[in-house]
Amino acid sequence: MVRVREMTEADIETVSEIRVRGWQSAYAGIVPQAYLDGMSVEEDARRRREWWARSRGQVLDLVAVDGRAGTVGWASLGPYRGATADPRSGEVYALYVRPELTGTGIGRTLLEAVHHHAMGRFGALLLWVLRDNVRGRRFYRSAGYAADGAEQSDTYGSDARGEVTLTELRYRRVMQE
């Protein structure tokens, strides 16, 4: 049985492992392999500790915990970081599950917890998903999100092809009271 609780500082190392392994699994074949191979749990944990100290009170980090397997997923929610017509928009900054547990319902459980915490606080939730992340886009569509036409691009490392620019699509879900 998986339960969701607020993340504590003690969860940072495990959350960083979930995030890095999640990237390496979900974005293989999309993000350059050299970039993925260069990701470090230790470096991610260092950045996550800094983010944790700066964002307290503004960002809600949740972890999914399984009684047998420990922490198995992580989601992060807060105010939308970009420009939007609705000043009450929130953003799902991240949602990752241990790669070997993808498809078991943990992501859905985490996202439902995010929605519960967003009710009454945000009029809509937005998130960014890589255009080429077909599985992620399908997951968010099944949870009531739809692409709203906004796009942004990020450049990732280099491999035999050189630097790669990838497009992210913004998805939106109106929160129903």
PDB file of C-alpha atoms in Angstrom:
ATOM      1  CA  MET A   1       0.000   0.000   0.000  1.00  0.00           C
ATOM      2  CA  VAL A   2       1.405   3.380  -1.032  1.00  0.00           C
ATOM      3  CA  ARG A   3       0.769   6.461   1.057  1.00  0.00           C
ATOM      4  CA  VAL A   4       1.654  10.059   0.240  1.00  0.00           C
ATOM      5  CA  ARG A   5       3.154  12.458   2.760  1.00  0.00           C
ATOM      6  CA  GLU A   6       5.017  15.740   2.743  1.00  0.00           C
ATOM      7  CA  MET A   7       8.684  15.411   1.951  1.00  0.00           C
ATOM      8  CA  THR A   8      11.204  16.104   4.702  1.00  0.00           C
ATOM      9  CA  GLU A   9      14.822  17.134   4.423  1.00  0.00           C
ATOM     10  CA  ALA A  10      15.750  13.527   5.227  1.00  0.00           C
ATOM     11  CA  ASP A  11      14.145  12.471   1.904  1.00  0.00           C
ATOM     12  CA  ILE A  12      16.430  14.584  -0.299  1.00  0.00           C
ATOM     13  CA  GLU A  13      18.984  11.852  -1.174  1.00  0.00           C
ATOM     14  CA  THR A  14      16.271   9.353  -2.098  1.00  0.00           C
ATOM     15  CA  VAL A  15      14.298  11.936  -4.079  1.00  0.00           C
ATOM     16  CA  SER A  16      17.457  12.852  -6.004  1.00  0.00           C
ATOM     17  CA  GLU A  17      18.049   9.192  -6.810  1.00  0.00           C
ATOM     18  CA  ILE A  18      14.444   8.853  -8.033  1.00  0.00           C
ATOM     19  CA  ARG A  19      14.744  12.024 -10.146  1.00  0.00           C
ATOM     20  CA  VAL A  20      18.086  11.123 -11.761  1.00  0.00           C
ATOM     21  CA  ARG A  21      17.102   7.502 -12.458  1.00  0.00           C
ATOM     22  CA  GLY A  22      13.721   8.743 -13.687  1.00  0.00           C
ATOM     23  CA  TRP A  23      15.382  11.089 -16.176  1.00  0.00           C
ATOM     24  CA  GLN A  24      17.768   8.385 -17.337  1.00  0.00           C
ATOM     25  CA  SER A  25      14.879   5.998 -17.952  1.00  0.00           C
ATOM     26  CA  ALA A  26      12.089   8.260 -19.239  1.00  0.00           C
ATOM     27  CA  TYR A  27      14.243  10.427 -21.492  1.00  0.00           C
ATOM     28  CA  ALA A  28      16.518   7.753 -23.011  1.00  0.00           C
ATOM     29  CA  GLY A  29      16.393   8.265 -26.771  1.00  0.00           C
ATOM     30  CA  ILE A  30      15.052  11.819 -26.309  1.00  0.00           C
ATOM     31  CA  VAL A  31      17.739  13.654 -24.306  1.00  0.00           C
ATOM     32  CA  PRO A  32      21.346  13.015 -25.448  1.00  0.00           C
ATOM     33  CA  GLN A  33      22.742   9.915 -23.763  1.00  0.00           C
ATOM     34  CA  ALA A  34      25.925  11.763 -22.752  1.00  0.00           C
ATOM     35  CA  TYR A  35      23.794  14.256 -20.811  1.00  0.00           C
ATOM     36  CA  LEU A  36      21.858  11.460 -19.081  1.00  0.00           C
ATOM     37  CA  ASP A  37      25.046   9.532 -18.283  1.00  0.00           C
ATOM     38  CA  GLY A  38      26.552  12.684 -16.782  1.00  0.00           C
ATOM     39  CA  MET A  39      23.725  13.165 -14.299  1.00  0.00           C
ATOM     40  CA  SER A  40      24.799  12.639 -10.697  1.00  0.00           C
ATOM     41  CA  VAL A  41      22.635  11.797  -7.703  1.00  0.00           C
ATOM     42  CA  GLU A  42      25.121  13.629  -5.465  1.00  0.00           C
ATOM     43  CA  GLU A  43      25.018  16.829  -7.556  1.00  0.00           C
ATOM     44  CA  ASP A  44      21.240  16.673  -7.798  1.00  0.00           C
ATOM     45  CA  ALA A  45      21.003  16.260  -4.008  1.00  0.00           C
ATOM     46  CA  ARG A  46      23.253  19.298  -3.507  1.00  0.00           C
ATOM     47  CA  ARG A  47      21.004  21.417  -5.770  1.00  0.00           C
ATOM     48  CA  ARG A  48      17.886  19.966  -4.145  1.00  0.00           C
ATOM     49  CA  ARG A  49      19.132  20.995  -0.658  1.00  0.00           C
ATOM     50  CA  GLU A  50      19.606  24.567  -1.927  1.00  0.00           C
ATOM     51  CA  TRP A  51      16.139  24.529  -3.530  1.00  0.00           C
ATOM     52  CA  TRP A  52      14.680  23.103  -0.297  1.00  0.00           C
ATOM     53  CA  ALA A  53      16.139  25.938   1.786  1.00  0.00           C
ATOM     54  CA  ARG A  54      14.940  28.661  -0.649  1.00  0.00           C
ATOM     55  CA  SER A  55      11.467  27.339  -1.382  1.00  0.00           C
ATOM     56  CA  ARG A  56      10.040  26.440   2.034  1.00  0.00           C
ATOM     57  CA  GLY A  57       6.530  27.803   2.441  1.00  0.00           C
ATOM     58  CA  GLN A  58       6.031  28.345  -1.299  1.00  0.00           C
ATOM     59  CA  VAL A  59       6.552  24.855  -2.684  1.00  0.00           C
ATOM     60  CA  LEU A  60       4.915  21.629  -1.580  1.00  0.00           C
ATOM     61  CA  ASP A  61       7.012  18.503  -2.089  1.00  0.00           C
ATOM     62  CA  LEU A  62       5.257  15.170  -1.670  1.00  0.00           C
ATOM     63  CA  VAL A  63       6.699  11.672  -1.552  1.00  0.00           C
ATOM     64  CA  ALA A  64       4.995   8.336  -2.154  1.00  0.00           C
ATOM     65  CA  VAL A  65       6.073   5.742   0.387  1.00  0.00           C
ATOM     66  CA  ASP A  66       5.577   2.003   0.160  1.00  0.00           C
ATOM     67  CA  GLY A  67       5.815   0.077   3.436  1.00  0.00           C
ATOM     68  CA  ARG A  68       8.170  -2.479   1.889  1.00  0.00           C
ATOM     69  CA  ALA A  69      10.111  -0.479  -0.710  1.00  0.00           C
ATOM     70  CA  GLY A  70      10.444   2.881   1.077  1.00  0.00           C
ATOM     71  CA  THR A  71      10.166   6.104  -0.914  1.00  0.00           C
ATOM     72  CA  VAL A  72       9.053   5.266  -4.443  1.00  0.00           C
ATOM     73  CA  GLY A  73       7.988   8.603  -5.946  1.00  0.00           C
ATOM     74  CA  TRP A  74       8.126  12.384  -5.660  1.00  0.00           C
ATOM     75  CA  ALA A  75       6.043  15.328  -6.840  1.00  0.00           C
ATOM     76  CA  SER A  76       6.538  19.072  -6.439  1.00  0.00           C
ATOM     77  CA  LEU A  77       3.869  21.788  -6.651  1.00  0.00           C
ATOM     78  CA  GLY A  78       3.895  25.570  -6.281  1.00  0.00           C
ATOM     79  CA  PRO A  79       2.968  28.863  -7.921  1.00  0.00           C
ATOM     80  CA  TYR A  80       3.407  29.029 -11.693  1.00  0.00           C
ATOM     81  CA  ARG A  81       6.879  30.393 -12.512  1.00  0.00           C
ATOM     82  CA  GLY A  82       6.058  31.978 -15.866  1.00  0.00           C
ATOM     83  CA  ALA A  83       3.641  34.499 -17.289  1.00  0.00           C
ATOM     84  CA  THR A  84       0.019  33.445 -17.546  1.00  0.00           C
ATOM     85  CA  ALA A  85      -3.335  35.174 -17.890  1.00  0.00           C
ATOM     86  CA  ASP A  86      -4.541  33.557 -14.646  1.00  0.00           C
ATOM     87  CA  PRO A  87      -2.575  34.808 -11.623  1.00  0.00           C
ATOM     88  CA  ARG A  88      -4.021  31.919  -9.571  1.00  0.00           C
ATOM     89  CA  SER A  89      -2.213  29.296 -11.659  1.00  0.00           C
ATOM     90  CA  GLY A  90      -0.074  26.698  -9.979  1.00  0.00           C
ATOM     91  CA  GLU A  91       2.577  24.481 -11.500  1.00  0.00           C
ATOM     92  CA  VAL A  92       3.466  20.830 -11.142  1.00  0.00           C
ATOM     93  CA  TYR A  93       7.230  21.293 -11.156  1.00  0.00           C
ATOM     94  CA  ALA A  94       8.071  17.598 -11.129  1.00  0.00           C
ATOM     95  CA  LEU A  95       6.624  14.122 -10.824  1.00  0.00           C
ATOM     96  CA  TYR A  96       8.902  11.073 -10.837  1.00  0.00           C
ATOM     97  CA  VAL A  97       8.516   7.430  -9.854  1.00  0.00           C
ATOM     98  CA  ARG A  98      11.205   4.783  -9.496  1.00  0.00           C
ATOM     99  CA  PRO A  99      11.617   3.554 -13.098  1.00  0.00           C
ATOM    100  CA  GLU A 100      11.008  -0.092 -12.215  1.00  0.00           C
ATOM    101  CA  LEU A 101       7.629   0.910 -10.721  1.00  0.00           C
ATOM    102  CA  THR A 102       6.395   3.018 -13.647  1.00  0.00           C
ATOM    103  CA  GLY A 103       2.908   1.956 -14.657  1.00  0.00           C
ATOM    104  CA  THR A 104       1.926   0.608 -11.219  1.00  0.00           C
ATOM    105  CA  GLY A 105      -0.317   3.540 -10.211  1.00  0.00           C
ATOM    106  CA  ILE A 106       2.172   5.385  -8.010  1.00  0.00           C
ATOM    107  CA  GLY A 107       2.349   8.367 -10.379  1.00  0.00           C
ATOM    108  CA  ARG A 108      -1.446   8.558 -10.484  1.00  0.00           C
ATOM    109  CA  THR A 109      -1.583   8.432  -6.654  1.00  0.00           C
ATOM    110  CA  LEU A 110       0.970  11.249  -6.405  1.00  0.00           C
ATOM    111  CA  LEU A 111      -0.850  13.359  -8.996  1.00  0.00           C
ATOM    112  CA  GLU A 112      -4.167  12.891  -7.168  1.00  0.00           C
ATOM    113  CA  ALA A 113      -2.471  14.098  -3.972  1.00  0.00           C
ATOM    114  CA  VAL A 114      -1.122  17.128  -5.865  1.00  0.00           C
ATOM    115  CA  HIS A 115      -4.667  17.880  -7.081  1.00  0.00           C
ATOM    116  CA  HIS A 116      -6.031  17.549  -3.549  1.00  0.00           C
ATOM    117  CA  HIS A 117      -3.481  20.056  -2.222  1.00  0.00           C
ATOM    118  CA  ALA A 118      -4.088  22.426  -5.170  1.00  0.00           C
ATOM    119  CA  MET A 119      -7.875  22.649  -4.623  1.00  0.00           C
ATOM    120  CA  GLY A 120      -8.856  26.056  -3.340  1.00  0.00           C
ATOM    121  CA  ARG A 121      -5.297  27.316  -3.733  1.00  0.00           C
ATOM    122  CA  PHE A 122      -4.999  27.381  -7.534  1.00  0.00           C
ATOM    123  CA  GLY A 123      -7.570  27.912 -10.277  1.00  0.00           C
ATOM    124  CA  ALA A 124      -5.524  25.857 -12.739  1.00  0.00           C
ATOM    125  CA  LEU A 125      -2.427  23.697 -12.724  1.00  0.00           C
ATOM    126  CA  LEU A 126       0.154  23.917 -15.490  1.00  0.00           C
ATOM    127  CA  LEU A 127       3.136  21.716 -16.241  1.00  0.00           C
ATOM    128  CA  TRP A 128       5.773  21.296 -18.928  1.00  0.00           C
ATOM    129  CA  VAL A 129       6.372  17.999 -20.710  1.00  0.00           C
ATOM    130  CA  LEU A 130       8.844  17.183 -23.477  1.00  0.00           C
ATOM    131  CA  ARG A 131       7.077  17.000 -26.836  1.00  0.00           C
ATOM    132  CA  ASP A 132       8.808  13.689 -27.565  1.00  0.00           C
ATOM    133  CA  ASN A 133       7.806  12.184 -24.193  1.00  0.00           C
ATOM    134  CA  VAL A 134       4.790  10.331 -25.583  1.00  0.00           C
ATOM    135  CA  ARG A 135       4.211   8.269 -22.445  1.00  0.00           C
ATOM    136  CA  GLY A 136       4.300  11.357 -20.194  1.00  0.00           C
ATOM    137  CA  ARG A 137       1.928  13.285 -22.455  1.00  0.00           C
ATOM    138  CA  ARG A 138      -0.514  10.364 -22.478  1.00  0.00           C
ATOM    139  CA  PHE A 139      -0.314  10.134 -18.656  1.00  0.00           C
ATOM    140  CA  TYR A 140      -1.163  13.813 -18.189  1.00  0.00           C
ATOM    141  CA  ARG A 141      -3.961  13.737 -20.784  1.00  0.00           C
ATOM    142  CA  SER A 142      -5.553  10.816 -18.931  1.00  0.00           C
ATOM    143  CA  ALA A 143      -5.477  12.953 -15.754  1.00  0.00           C
ATOM    144  CA  GLY A 144      -7.407  15.811 -17.381  1.00  0.00           C
ATOM    145  CA  TYR A 145      -4.553  17.958 -18.700  1.00  0.00           C
ATOM    146  CA  ALA A 146      -4.474  19.340 -22.236  1.00  0.00           C
ATOM    147  CA  ALA A 147      -1.793  21.143 -24.229  1.00  0.00           C
ATOM    148  CA  ASP A 148      -2.638  24.856 -24.243  1.00  0.00           C
ATOM    149  CA  GLY A 149      -0.447  25.884 -27.190  1.00  0.00           C
ATOM    150  CA  ALA A 150       2.497  27.307 -25.215  1.00  0.00           C
ATOM    151  CA  GLU A 151       5.955  25.928 -26.007  1.00  0.00           C
ATOM    152  CA  GLN A 152       9.480  26.476 -24.729  1.00  0.00           C
ATOM    153  CA  SER A 153      12.817  24.992 -25.745  1.00  0.00           C
ATOM    154  CA  ASP A 154      15.852  23.897 -23.772  1.00  0.00           C
ATOM    155  CA  THR A 155      19.282  22.899 -25.053  1.00  0.00           C
ATOM    156  CA  TYR A 156      20.854  19.759 -23.650  1.00  0.00           C
ATOM    157  CA  GLY A 157      24.534  18.833 -23.632  1.00  0.00           C
ATOM    158  CA  SER A 158      26.179  17.275 -26.591  1.00  0.00           C
ATOM    159  CA  ASP A 159      26.724  13.852 -28.009  1.00  0.00           C
ATOM    160  CA  ALA A 160      27.717  12.699 -31.489  1.00  0.00           C
ATOM    161  CA  ARG A 161      24.963  14.977 -32.835  1.00  0.00           C
ATOM    162  CA  GLY A 162      26.183  18.015 -30.881  1.00  0.00           C
ATOM    163  CA  GLU A 163      23.872  20.109 -28.756  1.00  0.00           C
ATOM    164  CA  VAL A 164      20.229  19.144 -28.970  1.00  0.00           C
ATOM    165  CA  THR A 165      17.357  21.576 -28.528  1.00  0.00           C
ATOM    166  CA  LEU A 166      14.190  19.945 -27.234  1.00  0.00           C
ATOM    167  CA  THR A 167      10.725  21.449 -27.149  1.00  0.00           C
ATOM    168  CA  GLU A 168       8.463  21.286 -24.125  1.00  0.00           C
ATOM    169  CA  LEU A 169       4.705  21.688 -24.342  1.00  0.00           C
ATOM    170  CA  ARG A 170       2.696  23.339 -21.606  1.00  0.00           C
ATOM    171  CA  TYR A 171      -0.274  21.372 -20.334  1.00  0.00           C
ATOM    172  CA  ARG A 172      -3.109  22.854 -18.290  1.00  0.00           C
ATOM    173  CA  ARG A 173      -5.822  21.440 -16.041  1.00  0.00           C
ATOM    174  CA  VAL A 174      -8.573  23.602 -14.569  1.00  0.00           C
ATOM    175  CA  MET A 175      -9.129  22.751 -10.929  1.00  0.00           C
ATOM    176  CA  GLN A 176     -12.753  21.938 -10.086  1.00  0.00           C
ATOM    177  CA  GLU A 177     -13.935  22.636  -6.548  1.00  0.00           C
TER     178      GLU A 177
END
